[in-house]
PDB file of N, CA and C in Angstrom:
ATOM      1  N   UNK A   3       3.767 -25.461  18.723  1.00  0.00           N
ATOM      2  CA  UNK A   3       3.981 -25.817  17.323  1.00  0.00           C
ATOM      3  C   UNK A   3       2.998 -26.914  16.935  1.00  0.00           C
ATOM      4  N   UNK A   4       2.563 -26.847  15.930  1.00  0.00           N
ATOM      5  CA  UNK A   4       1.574 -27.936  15.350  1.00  0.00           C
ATOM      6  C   UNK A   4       2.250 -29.277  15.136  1.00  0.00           C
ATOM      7  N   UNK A   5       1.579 -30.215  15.190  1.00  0.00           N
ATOM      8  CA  UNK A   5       1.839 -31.217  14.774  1.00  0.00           C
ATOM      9  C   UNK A   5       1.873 -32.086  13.454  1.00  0.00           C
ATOM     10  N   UNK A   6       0.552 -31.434  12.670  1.00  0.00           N
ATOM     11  CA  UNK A   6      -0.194 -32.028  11.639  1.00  0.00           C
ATOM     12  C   UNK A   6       0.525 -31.403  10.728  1.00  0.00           C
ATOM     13  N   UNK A   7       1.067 -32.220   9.635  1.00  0.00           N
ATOM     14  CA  UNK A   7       2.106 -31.686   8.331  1.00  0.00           C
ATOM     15  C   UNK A   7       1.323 -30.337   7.528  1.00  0.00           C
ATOM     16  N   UNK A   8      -0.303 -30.706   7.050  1.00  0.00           N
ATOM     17  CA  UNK A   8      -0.995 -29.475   6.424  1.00  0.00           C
ATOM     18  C   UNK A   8      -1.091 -28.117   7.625  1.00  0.00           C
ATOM     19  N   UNK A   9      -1.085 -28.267   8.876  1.00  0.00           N
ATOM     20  CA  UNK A   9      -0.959 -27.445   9.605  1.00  0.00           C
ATOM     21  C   UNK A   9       0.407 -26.926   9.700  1.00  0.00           C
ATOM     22  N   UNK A  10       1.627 -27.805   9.549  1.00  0.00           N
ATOM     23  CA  UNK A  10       2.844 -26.650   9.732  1.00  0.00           C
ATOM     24  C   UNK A  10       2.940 -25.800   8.326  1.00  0.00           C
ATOM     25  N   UNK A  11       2.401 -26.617   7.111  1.00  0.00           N
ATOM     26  CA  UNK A  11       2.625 -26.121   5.907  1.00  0.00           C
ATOM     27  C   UNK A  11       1.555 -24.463   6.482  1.00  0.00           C
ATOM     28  N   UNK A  12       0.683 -24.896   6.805  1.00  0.00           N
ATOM     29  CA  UNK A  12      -0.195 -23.333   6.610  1.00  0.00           C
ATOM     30  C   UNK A  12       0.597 -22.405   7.641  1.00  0.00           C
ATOM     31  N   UNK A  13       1.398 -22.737   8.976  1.00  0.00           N
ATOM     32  CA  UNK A  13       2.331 -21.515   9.125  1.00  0.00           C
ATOM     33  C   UNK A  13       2.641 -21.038   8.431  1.00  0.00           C
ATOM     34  N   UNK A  14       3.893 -22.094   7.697  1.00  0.00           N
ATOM     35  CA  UNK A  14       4.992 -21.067   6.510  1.00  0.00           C
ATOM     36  C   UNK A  14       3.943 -20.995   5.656  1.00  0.00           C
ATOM     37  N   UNK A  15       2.998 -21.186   5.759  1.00  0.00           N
ATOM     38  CA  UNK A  15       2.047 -20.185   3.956  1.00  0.00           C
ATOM     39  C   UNK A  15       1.843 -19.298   4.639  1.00  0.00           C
ATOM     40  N   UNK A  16       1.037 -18.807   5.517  1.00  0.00           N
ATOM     41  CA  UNK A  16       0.685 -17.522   6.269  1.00  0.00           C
ATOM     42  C   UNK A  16       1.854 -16.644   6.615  1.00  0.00           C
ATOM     43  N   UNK A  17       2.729 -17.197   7.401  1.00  0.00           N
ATOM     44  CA  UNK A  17       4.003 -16.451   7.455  1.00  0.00           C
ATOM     45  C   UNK A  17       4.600 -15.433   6.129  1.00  0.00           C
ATOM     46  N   UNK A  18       4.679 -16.483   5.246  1.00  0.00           N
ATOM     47  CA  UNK A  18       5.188 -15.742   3.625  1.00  0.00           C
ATOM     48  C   UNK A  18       4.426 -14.678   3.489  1.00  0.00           C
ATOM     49  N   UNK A  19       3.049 -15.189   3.736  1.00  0.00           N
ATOM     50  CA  UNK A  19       2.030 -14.301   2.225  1.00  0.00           C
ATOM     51  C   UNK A  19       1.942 -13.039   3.808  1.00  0.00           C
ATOM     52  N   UNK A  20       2.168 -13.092   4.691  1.00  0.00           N
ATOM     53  CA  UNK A  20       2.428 -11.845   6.127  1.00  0.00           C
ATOM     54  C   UNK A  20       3.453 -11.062   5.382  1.00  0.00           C
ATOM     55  N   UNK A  21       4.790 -11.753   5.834  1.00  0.00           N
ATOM     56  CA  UNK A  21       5.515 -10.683   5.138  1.00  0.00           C
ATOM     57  C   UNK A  21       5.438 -10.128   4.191  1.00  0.00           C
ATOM     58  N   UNK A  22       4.694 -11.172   3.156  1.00  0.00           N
ATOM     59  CA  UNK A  22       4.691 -10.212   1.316  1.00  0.00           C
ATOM     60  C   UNK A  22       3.725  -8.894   1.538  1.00  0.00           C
ATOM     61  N   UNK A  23       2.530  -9.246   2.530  1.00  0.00           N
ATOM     62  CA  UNK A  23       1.775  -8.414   2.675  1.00  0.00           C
ATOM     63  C   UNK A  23       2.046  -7.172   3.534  1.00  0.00           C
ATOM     64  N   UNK A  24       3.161  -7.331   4.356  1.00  0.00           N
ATOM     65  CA  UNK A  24       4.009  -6.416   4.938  1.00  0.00           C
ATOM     66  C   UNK A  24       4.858  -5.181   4.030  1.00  0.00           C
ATOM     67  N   UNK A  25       5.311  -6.325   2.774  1.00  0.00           N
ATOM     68  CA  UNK A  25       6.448  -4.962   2.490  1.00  0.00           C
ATOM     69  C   UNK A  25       5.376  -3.957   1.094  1.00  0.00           C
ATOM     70  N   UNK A  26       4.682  -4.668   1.106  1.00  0.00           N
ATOM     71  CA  UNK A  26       3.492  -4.211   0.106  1.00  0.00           C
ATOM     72  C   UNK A  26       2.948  -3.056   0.766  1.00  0.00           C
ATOM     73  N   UNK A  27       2.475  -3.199   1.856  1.00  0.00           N
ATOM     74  CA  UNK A  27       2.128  -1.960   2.724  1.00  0.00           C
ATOM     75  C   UNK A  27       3.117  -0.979   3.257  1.00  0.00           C
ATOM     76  N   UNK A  28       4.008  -1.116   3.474  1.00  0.00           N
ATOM     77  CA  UNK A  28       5.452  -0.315   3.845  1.00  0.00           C
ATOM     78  C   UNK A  28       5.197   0.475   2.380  1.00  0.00           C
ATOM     79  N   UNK A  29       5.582  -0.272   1.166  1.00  0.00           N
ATOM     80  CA  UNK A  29       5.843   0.616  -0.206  1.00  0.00           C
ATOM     81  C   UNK A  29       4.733   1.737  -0.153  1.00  0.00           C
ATOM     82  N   UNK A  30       3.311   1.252   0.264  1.00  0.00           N
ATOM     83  CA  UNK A  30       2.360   2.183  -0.039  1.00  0.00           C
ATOM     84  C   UNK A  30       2.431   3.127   1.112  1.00  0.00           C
ATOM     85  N   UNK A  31       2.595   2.788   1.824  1.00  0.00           N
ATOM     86  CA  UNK A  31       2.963   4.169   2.949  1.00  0.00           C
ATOM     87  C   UNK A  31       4.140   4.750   2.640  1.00  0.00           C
ATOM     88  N   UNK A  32       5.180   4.451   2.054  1.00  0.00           N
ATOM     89  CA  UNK A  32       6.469   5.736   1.454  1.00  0.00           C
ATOM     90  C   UNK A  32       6.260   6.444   0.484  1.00  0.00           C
ATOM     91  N   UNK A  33       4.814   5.654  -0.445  1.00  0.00           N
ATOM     92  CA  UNK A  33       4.562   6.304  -1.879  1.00  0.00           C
ATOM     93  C   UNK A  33       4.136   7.542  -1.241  1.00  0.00           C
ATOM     94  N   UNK A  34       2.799   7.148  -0.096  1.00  0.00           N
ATOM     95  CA  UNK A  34       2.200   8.685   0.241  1.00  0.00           C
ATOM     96  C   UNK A  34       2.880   9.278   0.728  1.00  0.00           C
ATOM     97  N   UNK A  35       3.876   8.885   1.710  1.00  0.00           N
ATOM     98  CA  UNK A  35       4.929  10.384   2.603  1.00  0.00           C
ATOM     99  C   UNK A  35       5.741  10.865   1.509  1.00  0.00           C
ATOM    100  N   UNK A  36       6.048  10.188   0.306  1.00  0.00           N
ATOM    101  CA  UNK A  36       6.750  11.123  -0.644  1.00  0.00           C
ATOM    102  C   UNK A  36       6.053  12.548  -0.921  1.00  0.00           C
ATOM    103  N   UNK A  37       4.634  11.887  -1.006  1.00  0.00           N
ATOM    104  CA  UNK A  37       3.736  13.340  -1.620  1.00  0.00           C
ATOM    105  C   UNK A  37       3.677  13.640  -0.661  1.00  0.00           C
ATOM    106  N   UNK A  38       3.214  13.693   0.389  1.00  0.00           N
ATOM    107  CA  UNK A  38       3.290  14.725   1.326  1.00  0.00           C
ATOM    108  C   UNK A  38       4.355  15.727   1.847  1.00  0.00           C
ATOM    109  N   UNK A  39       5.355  14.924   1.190  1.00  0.00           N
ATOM    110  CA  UNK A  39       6.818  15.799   1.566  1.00  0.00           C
ATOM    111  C   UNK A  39       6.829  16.530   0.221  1.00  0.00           C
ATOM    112  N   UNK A  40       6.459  15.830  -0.754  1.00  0.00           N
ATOM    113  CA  UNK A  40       6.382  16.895  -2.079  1.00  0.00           C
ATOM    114  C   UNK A  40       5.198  18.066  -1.473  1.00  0.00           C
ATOM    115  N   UNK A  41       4.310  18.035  -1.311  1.00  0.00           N
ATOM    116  CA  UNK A  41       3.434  19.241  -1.371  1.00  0.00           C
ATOM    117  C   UNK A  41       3.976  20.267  -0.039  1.00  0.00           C
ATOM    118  N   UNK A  42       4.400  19.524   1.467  1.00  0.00           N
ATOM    119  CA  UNK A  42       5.311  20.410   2.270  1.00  0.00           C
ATOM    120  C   UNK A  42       6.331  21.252   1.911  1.00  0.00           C
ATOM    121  N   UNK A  43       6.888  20.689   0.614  1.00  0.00           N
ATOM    122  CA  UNK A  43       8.068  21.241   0.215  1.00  0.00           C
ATOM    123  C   UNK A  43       7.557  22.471  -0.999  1.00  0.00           C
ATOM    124  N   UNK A  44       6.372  22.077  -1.056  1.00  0.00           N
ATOM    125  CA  UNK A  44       5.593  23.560  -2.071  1.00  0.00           C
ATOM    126  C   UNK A  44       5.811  22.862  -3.666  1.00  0.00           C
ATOM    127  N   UNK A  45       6.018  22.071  -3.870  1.00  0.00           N
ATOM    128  CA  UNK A  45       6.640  21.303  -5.375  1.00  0.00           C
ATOM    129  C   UNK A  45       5.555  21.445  -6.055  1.00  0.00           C
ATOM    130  N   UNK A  46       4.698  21.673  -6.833  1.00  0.00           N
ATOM    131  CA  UNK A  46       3.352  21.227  -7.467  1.00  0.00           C
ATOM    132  C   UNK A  46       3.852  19.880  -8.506  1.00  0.00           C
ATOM    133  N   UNK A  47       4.542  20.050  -8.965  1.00  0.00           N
ATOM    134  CA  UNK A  47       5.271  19.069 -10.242  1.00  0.00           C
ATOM    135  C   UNK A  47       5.705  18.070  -9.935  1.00  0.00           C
ATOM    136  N   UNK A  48       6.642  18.200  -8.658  1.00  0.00           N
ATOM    137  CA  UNK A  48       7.475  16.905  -8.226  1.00  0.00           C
ATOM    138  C   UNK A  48       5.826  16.489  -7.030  1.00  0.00           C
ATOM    139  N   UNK A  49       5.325  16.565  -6.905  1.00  0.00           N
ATOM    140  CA  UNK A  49       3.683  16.421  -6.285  1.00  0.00           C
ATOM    141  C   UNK A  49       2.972  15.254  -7.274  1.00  0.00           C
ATOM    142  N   UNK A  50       2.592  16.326  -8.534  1.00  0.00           N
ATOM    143  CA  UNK A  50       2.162  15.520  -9.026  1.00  0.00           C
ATOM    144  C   UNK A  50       2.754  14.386  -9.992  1.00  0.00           C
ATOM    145  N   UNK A  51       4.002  13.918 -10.077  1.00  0.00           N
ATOM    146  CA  UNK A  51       4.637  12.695 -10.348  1.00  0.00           C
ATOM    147  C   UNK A  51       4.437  11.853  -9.391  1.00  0.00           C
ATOM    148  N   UNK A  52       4.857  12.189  -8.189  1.00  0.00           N
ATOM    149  CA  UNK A  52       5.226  11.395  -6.915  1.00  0.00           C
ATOM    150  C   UNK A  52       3.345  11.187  -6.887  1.00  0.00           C
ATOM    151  N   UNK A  53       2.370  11.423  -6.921  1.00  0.00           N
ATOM    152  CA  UNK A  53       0.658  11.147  -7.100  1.00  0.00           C
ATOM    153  C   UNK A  53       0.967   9.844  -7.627  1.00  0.00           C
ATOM    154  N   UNK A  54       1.302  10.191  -9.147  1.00  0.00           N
ATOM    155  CA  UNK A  54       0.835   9.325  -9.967  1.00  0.00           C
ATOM    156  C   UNK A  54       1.756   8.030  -9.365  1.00  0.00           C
ATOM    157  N   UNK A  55       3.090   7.727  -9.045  1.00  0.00           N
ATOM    158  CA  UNK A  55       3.645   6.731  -8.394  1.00  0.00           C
ATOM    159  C   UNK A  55       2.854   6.324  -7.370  1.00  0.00           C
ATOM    160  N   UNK A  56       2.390   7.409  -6.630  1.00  0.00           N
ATOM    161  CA  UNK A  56       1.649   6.600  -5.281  1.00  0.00           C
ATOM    162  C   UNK A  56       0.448   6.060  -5.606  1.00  0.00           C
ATOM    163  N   UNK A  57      -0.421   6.196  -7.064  1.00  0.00           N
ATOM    164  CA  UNK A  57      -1.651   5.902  -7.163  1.00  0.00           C
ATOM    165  C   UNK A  57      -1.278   4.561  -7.854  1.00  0.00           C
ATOM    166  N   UNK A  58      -0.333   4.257  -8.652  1.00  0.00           N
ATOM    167  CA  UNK A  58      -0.360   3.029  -9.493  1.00  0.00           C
ATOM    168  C   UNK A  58       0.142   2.309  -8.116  1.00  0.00           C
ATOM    169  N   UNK A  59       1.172   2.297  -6.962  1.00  0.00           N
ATOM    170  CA  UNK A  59       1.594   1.471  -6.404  1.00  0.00           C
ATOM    171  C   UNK A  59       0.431   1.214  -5.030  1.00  0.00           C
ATOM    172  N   UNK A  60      -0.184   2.113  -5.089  1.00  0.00           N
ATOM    173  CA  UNK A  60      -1.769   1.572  -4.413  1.00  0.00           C
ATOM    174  C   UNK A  60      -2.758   0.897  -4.331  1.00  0.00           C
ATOM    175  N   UNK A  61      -2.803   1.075  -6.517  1.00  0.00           N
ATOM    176  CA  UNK A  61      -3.952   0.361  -7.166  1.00  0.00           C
ATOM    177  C   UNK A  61      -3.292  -1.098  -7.245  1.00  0.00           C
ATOM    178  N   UNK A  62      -1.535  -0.914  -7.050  1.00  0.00           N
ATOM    179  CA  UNK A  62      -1.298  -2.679  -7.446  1.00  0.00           C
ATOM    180  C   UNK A  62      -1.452  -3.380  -6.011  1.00  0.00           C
ATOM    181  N   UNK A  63      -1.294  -2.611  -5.093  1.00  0.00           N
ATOM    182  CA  UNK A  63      -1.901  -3.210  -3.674  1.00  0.00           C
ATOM    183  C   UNK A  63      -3.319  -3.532  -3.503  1.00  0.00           C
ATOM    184  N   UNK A  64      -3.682  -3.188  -4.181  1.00  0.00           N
ATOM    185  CA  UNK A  64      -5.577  -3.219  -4.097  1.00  0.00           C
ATOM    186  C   UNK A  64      -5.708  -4.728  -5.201  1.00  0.00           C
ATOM    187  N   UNK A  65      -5.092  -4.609  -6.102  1.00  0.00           N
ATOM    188  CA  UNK A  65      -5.191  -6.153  -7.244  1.00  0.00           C
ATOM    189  C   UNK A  65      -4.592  -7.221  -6.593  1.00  0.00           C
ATOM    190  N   UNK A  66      -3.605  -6.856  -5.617  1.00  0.00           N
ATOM    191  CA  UNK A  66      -2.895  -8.164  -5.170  1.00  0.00           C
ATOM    192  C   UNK A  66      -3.728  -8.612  -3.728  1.00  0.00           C
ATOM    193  N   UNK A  67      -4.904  -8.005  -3.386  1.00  0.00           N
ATOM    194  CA  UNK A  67      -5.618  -8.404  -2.489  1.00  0.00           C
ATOM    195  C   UNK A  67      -5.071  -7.576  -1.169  1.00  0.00           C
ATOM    196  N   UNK A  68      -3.985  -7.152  -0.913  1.00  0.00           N
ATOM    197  CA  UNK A  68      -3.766  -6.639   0.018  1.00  0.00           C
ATOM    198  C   UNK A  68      -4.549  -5.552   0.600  1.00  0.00           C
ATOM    199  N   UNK A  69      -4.865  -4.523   0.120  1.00  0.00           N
ATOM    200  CA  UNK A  69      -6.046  -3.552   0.629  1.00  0.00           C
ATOM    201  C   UNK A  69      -7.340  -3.872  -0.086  1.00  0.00           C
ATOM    202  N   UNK A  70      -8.703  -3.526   0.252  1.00  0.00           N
ATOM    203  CA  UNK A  70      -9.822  -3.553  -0.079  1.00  0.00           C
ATOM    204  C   UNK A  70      -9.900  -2.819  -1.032  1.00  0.00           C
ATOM    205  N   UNK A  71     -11.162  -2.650  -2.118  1.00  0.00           N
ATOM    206  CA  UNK A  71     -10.857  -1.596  -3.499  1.00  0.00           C
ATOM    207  C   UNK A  71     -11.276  -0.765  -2.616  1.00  0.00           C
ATOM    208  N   UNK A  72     -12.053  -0.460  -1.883  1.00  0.00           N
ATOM    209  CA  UNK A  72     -12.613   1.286  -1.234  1.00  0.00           C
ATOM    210  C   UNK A  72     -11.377   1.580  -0.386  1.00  0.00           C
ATOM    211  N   UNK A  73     -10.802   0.804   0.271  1.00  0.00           N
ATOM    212  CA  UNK A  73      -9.657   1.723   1.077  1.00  0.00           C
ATOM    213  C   UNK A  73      -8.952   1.876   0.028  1.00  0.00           C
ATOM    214  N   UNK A  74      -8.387   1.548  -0.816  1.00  0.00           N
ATOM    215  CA  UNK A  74      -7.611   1.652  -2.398  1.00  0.00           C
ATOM    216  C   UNK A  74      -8.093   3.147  -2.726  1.00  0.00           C
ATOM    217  N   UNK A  75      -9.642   3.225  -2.599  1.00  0.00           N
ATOM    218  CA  UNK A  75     -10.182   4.527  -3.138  1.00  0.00           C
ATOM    219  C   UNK A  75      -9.975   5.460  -2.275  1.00  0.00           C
ATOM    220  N   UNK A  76     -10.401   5.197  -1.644  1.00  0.00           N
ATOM    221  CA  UNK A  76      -9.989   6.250  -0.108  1.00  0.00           C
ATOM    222  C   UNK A  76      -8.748   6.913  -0.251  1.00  0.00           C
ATOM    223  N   UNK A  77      -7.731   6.043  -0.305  1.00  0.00           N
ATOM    224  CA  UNK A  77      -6.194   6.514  -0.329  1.00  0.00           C
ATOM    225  C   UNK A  77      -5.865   7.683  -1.378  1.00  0.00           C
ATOM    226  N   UNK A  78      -6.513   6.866  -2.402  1.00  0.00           N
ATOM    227  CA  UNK A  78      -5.968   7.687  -4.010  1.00  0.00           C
ATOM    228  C   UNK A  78      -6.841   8.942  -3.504  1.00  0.00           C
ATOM    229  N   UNK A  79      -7.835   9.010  -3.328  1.00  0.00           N
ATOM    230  CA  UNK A  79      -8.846  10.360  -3.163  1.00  0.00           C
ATOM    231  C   UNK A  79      -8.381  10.616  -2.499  1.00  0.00           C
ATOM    232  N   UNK A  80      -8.043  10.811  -0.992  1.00  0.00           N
ATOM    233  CA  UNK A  80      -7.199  11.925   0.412  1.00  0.00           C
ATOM    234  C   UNK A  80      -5.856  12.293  -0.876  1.00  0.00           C
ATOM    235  N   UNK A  81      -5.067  11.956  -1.369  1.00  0.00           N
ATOM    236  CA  UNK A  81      -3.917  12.120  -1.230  1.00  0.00           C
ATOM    237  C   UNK A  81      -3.596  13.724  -3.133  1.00  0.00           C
ATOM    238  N   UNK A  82      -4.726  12.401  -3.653  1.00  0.00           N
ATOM    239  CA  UNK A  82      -5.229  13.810  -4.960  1.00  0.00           C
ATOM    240  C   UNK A  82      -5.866  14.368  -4.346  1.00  0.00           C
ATOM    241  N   UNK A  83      -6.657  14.913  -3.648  1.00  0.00           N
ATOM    242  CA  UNK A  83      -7.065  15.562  -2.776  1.00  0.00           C
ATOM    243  C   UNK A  83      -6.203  17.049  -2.356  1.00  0.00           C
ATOM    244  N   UNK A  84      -5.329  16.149  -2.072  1.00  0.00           N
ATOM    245  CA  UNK A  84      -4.155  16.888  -1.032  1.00  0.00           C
ATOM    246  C   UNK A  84      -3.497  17.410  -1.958  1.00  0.00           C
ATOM    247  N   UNK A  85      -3.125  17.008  -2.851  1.00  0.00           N
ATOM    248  CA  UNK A  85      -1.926  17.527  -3.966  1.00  0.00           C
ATOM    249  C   UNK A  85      -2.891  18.597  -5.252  1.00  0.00           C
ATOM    250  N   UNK A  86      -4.571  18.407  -4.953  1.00  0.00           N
ATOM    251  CA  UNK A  86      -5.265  19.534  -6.156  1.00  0.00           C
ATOM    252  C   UNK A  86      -5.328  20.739  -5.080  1.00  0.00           C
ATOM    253  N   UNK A  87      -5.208  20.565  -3.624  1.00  0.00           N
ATOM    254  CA  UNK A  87      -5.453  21.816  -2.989  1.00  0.00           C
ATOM    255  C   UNK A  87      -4.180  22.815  -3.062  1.00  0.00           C
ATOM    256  N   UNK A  88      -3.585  22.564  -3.708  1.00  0.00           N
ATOM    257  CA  UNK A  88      -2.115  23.082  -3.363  1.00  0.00           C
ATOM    258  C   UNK A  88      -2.247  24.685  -4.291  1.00  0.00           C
ATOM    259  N   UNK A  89      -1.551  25.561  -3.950  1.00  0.00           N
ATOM    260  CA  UNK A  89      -1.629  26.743  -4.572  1.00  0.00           C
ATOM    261  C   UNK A  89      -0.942  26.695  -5.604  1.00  0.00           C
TER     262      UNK A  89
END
């Protein structure tokens, strides 16, 4: 354990902004297994809703610093991707 008061403070800052950055990433990984379970399930419609949820809750991971904008892009592209190939 640290000693120095600005050093224990930067645990609990790092600690916090860990977890915030934790459940931020959890959300964006359920947004995409939704669509993927939408397009497994043959849905085109319930697909492309569950897209558009997974693309805004991606892009707000990408503004809050948590992902990079190209992995941000990356994501949104594989996943429309996945949901325009659909029959």
């Amino acid at each position: 354990m640290a000693n120095i008061k600005s050093a224990k403070k930067r645990i609990l800052v790092n600690r916090t902004k860990a977890d915030r950055n934790k459940a931020i990433r959890s959300r964006v990984k359920t947004a995409i297994k939704k669509v993927y379970a939408a397009i497994a399930a043959g849905d085109k419609a319930a697909a492309k809703t569950e897209l558009a949820a997974a693309t805004k809750v991606i892009e707000m991971a990408g503004s809050k610093g948590v992902y990079h904008k190209n992995n941000v892009a990356h994501k949104v592209s594989r996943i429309s991707k996945a949901v325009n190939k659909m029959a």
